[in-house]
PDB file of C-alpha atoms in Angstrom:
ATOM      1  CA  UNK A   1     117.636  22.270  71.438  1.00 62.00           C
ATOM      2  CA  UNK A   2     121.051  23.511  71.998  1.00 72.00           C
ATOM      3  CA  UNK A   3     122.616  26.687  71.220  1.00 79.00           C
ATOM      4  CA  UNK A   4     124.389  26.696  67.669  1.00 79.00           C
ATOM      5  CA  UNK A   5     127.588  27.655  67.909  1.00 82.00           C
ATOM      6  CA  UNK A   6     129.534  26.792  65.040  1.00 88.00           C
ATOM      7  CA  UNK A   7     129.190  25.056  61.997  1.00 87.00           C
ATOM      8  CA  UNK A   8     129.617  21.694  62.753  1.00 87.00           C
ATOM      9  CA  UNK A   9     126.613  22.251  65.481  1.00 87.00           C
ATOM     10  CA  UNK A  10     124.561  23.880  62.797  1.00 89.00           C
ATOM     11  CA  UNK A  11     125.073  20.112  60.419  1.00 90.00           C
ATOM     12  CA  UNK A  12     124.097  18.565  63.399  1.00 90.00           C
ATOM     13  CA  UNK A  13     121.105  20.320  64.178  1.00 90.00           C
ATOM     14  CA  UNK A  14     119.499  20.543  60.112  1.00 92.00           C
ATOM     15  CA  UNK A  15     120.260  16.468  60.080  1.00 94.00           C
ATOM     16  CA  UNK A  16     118.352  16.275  63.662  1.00 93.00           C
ATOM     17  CA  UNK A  17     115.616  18.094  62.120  1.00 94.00           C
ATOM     18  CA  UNK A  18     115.543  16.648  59.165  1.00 97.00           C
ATOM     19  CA  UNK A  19     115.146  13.328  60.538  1.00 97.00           C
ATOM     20  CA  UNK A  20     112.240  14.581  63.068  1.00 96.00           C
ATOM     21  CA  UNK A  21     110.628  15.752  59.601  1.00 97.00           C
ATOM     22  CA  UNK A  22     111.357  12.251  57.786  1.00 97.00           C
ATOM     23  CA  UNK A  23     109.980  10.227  60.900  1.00 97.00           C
ATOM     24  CA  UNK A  24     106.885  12.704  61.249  1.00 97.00           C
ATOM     25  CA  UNK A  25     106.185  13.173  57.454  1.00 97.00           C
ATOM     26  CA  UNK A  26     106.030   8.671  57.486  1.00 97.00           C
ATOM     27  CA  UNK A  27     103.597   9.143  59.996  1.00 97.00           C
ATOM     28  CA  UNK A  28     101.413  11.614  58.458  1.00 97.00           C
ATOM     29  CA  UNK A  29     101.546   8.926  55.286  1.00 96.00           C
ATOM     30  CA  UNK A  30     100.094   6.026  57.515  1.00 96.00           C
ATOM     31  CA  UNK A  31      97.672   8.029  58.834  1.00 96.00           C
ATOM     32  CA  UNK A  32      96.619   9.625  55.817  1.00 95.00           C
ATOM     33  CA  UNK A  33      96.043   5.969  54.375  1.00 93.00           C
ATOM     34  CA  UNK A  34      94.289   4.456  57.476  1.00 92.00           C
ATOM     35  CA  UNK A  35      91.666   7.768  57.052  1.00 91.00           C
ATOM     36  CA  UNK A  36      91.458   7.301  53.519  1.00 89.00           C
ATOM     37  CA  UNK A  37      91.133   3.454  53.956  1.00 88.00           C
ATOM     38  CA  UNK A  38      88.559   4.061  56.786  1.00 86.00           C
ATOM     39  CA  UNK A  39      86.834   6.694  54.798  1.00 86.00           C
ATOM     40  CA  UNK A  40      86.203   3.743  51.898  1.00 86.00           C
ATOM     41  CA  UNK A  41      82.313   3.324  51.274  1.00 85.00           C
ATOM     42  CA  UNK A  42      83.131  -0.379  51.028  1.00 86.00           C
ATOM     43  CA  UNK A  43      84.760  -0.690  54.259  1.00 83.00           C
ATOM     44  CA  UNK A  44      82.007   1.603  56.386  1.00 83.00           C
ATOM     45  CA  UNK A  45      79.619  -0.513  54.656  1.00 85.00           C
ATOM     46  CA  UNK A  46      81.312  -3.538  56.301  1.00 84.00           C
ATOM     47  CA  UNK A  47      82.072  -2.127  59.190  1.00 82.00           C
ATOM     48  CA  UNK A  48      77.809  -1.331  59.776  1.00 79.00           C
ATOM     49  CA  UNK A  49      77.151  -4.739  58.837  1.00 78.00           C
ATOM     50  CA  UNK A  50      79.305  -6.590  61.363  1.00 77.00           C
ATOM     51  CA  UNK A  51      78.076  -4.185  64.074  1.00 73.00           C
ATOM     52  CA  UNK A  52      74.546  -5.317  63.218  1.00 72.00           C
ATOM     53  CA  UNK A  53      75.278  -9.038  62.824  1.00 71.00           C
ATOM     54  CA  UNK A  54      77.785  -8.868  65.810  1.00 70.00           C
ATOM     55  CA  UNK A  55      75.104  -7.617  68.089  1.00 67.00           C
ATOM     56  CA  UNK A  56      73.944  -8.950  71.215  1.00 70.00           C
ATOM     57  CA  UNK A  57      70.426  -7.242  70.899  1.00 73.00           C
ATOM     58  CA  UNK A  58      69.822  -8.214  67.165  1.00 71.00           C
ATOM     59  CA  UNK A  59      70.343 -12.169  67.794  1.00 73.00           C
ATOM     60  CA  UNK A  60      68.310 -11.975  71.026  1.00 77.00           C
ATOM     61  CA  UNK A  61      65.029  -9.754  68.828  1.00 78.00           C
ATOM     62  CA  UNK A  62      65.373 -12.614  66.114  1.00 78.00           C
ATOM     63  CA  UNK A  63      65.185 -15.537  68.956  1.00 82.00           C
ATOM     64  CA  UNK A  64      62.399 -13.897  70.685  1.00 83.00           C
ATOM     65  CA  UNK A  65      60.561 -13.353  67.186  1.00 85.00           C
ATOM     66  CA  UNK A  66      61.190 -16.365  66.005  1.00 86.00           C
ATOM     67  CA  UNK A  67      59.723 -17.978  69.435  1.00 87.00           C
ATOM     68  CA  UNK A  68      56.479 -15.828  69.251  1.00 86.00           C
ATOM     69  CA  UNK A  69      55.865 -16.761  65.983  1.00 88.00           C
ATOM     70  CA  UNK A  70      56.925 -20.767  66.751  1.00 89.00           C
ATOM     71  CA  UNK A  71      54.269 -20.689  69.422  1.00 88.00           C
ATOM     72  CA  UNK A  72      51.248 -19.166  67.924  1.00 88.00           C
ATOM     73  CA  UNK A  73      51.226 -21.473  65.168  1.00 89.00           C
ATOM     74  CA  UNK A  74      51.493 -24.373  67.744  1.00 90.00           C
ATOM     75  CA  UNK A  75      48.766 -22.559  69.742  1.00 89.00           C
ATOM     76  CA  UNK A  76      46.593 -22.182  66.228  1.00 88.00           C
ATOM     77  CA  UNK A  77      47.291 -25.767  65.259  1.00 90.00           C
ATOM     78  CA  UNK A  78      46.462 -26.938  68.759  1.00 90.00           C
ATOM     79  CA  UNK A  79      42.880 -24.915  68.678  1.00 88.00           C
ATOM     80  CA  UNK A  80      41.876 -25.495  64.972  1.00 88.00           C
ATOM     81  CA  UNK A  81      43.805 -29.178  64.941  1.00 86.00           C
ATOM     82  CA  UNK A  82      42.294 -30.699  61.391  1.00 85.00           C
ATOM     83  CA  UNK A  83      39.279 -28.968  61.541  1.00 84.00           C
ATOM     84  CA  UNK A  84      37.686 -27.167  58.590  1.00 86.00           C
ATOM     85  CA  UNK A  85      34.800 -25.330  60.333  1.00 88.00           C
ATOM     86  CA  UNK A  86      35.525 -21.789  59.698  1.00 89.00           C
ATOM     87  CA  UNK A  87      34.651 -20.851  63.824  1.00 89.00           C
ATOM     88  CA  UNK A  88      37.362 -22.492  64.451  1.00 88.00           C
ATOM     89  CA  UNK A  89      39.654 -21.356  62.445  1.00 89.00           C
ATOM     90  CA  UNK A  90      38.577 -17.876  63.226  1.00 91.00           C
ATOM     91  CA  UNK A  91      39.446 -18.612  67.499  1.00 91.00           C
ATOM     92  CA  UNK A  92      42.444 -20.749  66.099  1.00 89.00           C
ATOM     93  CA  UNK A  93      44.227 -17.325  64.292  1.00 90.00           C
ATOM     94  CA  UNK A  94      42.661 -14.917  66.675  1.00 92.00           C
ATOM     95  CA  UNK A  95      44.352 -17.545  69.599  1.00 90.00           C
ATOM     96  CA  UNK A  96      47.864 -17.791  67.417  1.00 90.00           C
ATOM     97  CA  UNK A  97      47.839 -13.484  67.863  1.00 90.00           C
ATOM     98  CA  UNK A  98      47.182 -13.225  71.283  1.00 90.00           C
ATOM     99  CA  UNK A  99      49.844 -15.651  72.002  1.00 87.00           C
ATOM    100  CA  UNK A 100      52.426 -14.511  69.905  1.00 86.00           C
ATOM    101  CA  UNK A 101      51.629 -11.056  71.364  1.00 85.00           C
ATOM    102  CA  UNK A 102      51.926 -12.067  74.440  1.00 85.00           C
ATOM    103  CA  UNK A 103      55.775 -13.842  73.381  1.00 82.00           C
ATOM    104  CA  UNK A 104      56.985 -10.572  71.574  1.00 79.00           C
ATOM    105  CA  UNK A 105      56.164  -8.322  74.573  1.00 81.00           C
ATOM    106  CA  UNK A 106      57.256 -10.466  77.459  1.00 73.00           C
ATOM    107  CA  UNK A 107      61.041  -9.486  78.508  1.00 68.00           C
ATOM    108  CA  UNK A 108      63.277 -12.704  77.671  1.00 59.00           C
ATOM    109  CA  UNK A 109      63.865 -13.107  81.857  1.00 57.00           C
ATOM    110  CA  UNK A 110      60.504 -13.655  82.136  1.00 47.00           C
ATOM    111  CA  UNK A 111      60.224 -16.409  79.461  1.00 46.00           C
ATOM    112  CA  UNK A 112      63.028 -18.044  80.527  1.00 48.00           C
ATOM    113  CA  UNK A 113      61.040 -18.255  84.620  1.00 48.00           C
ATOM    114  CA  UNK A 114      57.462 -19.323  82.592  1.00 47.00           C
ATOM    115  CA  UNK A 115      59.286 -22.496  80.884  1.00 49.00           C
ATOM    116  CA  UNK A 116      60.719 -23.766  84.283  1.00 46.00           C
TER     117      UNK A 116
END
């Protein structure tokens, strides 16, 4: 800032300030109503959700569930087939487990190389 001299630089000077304060004072508003609209339990509630549903990790866990359980009931209805012989049924669940194990801990890479 420049020396005040007179007056007339004095004017200048309270209107320069007073403008930095109106311009910084606006700016302190918006901000204060972004926090306060950020802060909103509605919004941060939102905000969790889409970072949940909008996750890369989350879709791939529910395909790779979803899969494992697919399989083993293919793999018990292939064992146990129409039977009712309760033997069968028995190796039929015990066989729908160990496969669907097998699915859930597998990575996905390797999945993908045992179907080609």
């Amino acid at each position: 800032m420049q020396p005040i001299k007179d007056d007339h630089s004095l004017g200048l000077a309270i209107q320069a300030l007073e403008f930095q304060r109106q311009t910084e004072l606006t700016a302190l508003k918006q901000h204060f109503d972004y926090t306060l609209d950020s802060l909103n339990p509605k919004n941060i509630i939102r905000e969790k959700i889409q970072d949940i549903a909008g996750g890369s990790t989350l879709k791939s866990n529910l395909i790779k569930y979803g899969i494992g359980i697919l399989g083993g009931f293919v793999v018990k209805k292939a064992v146990v087939g129409g039977s009712h012989n309760f033997f069968k049924k028995m190796l039929g669940t015990a066989a729908q487990a160990a496969f669907s194990g097998l699915i859930l801990k597998a990575p996905l890479s390797e999945k993908r190389n045992l179907l080609k």
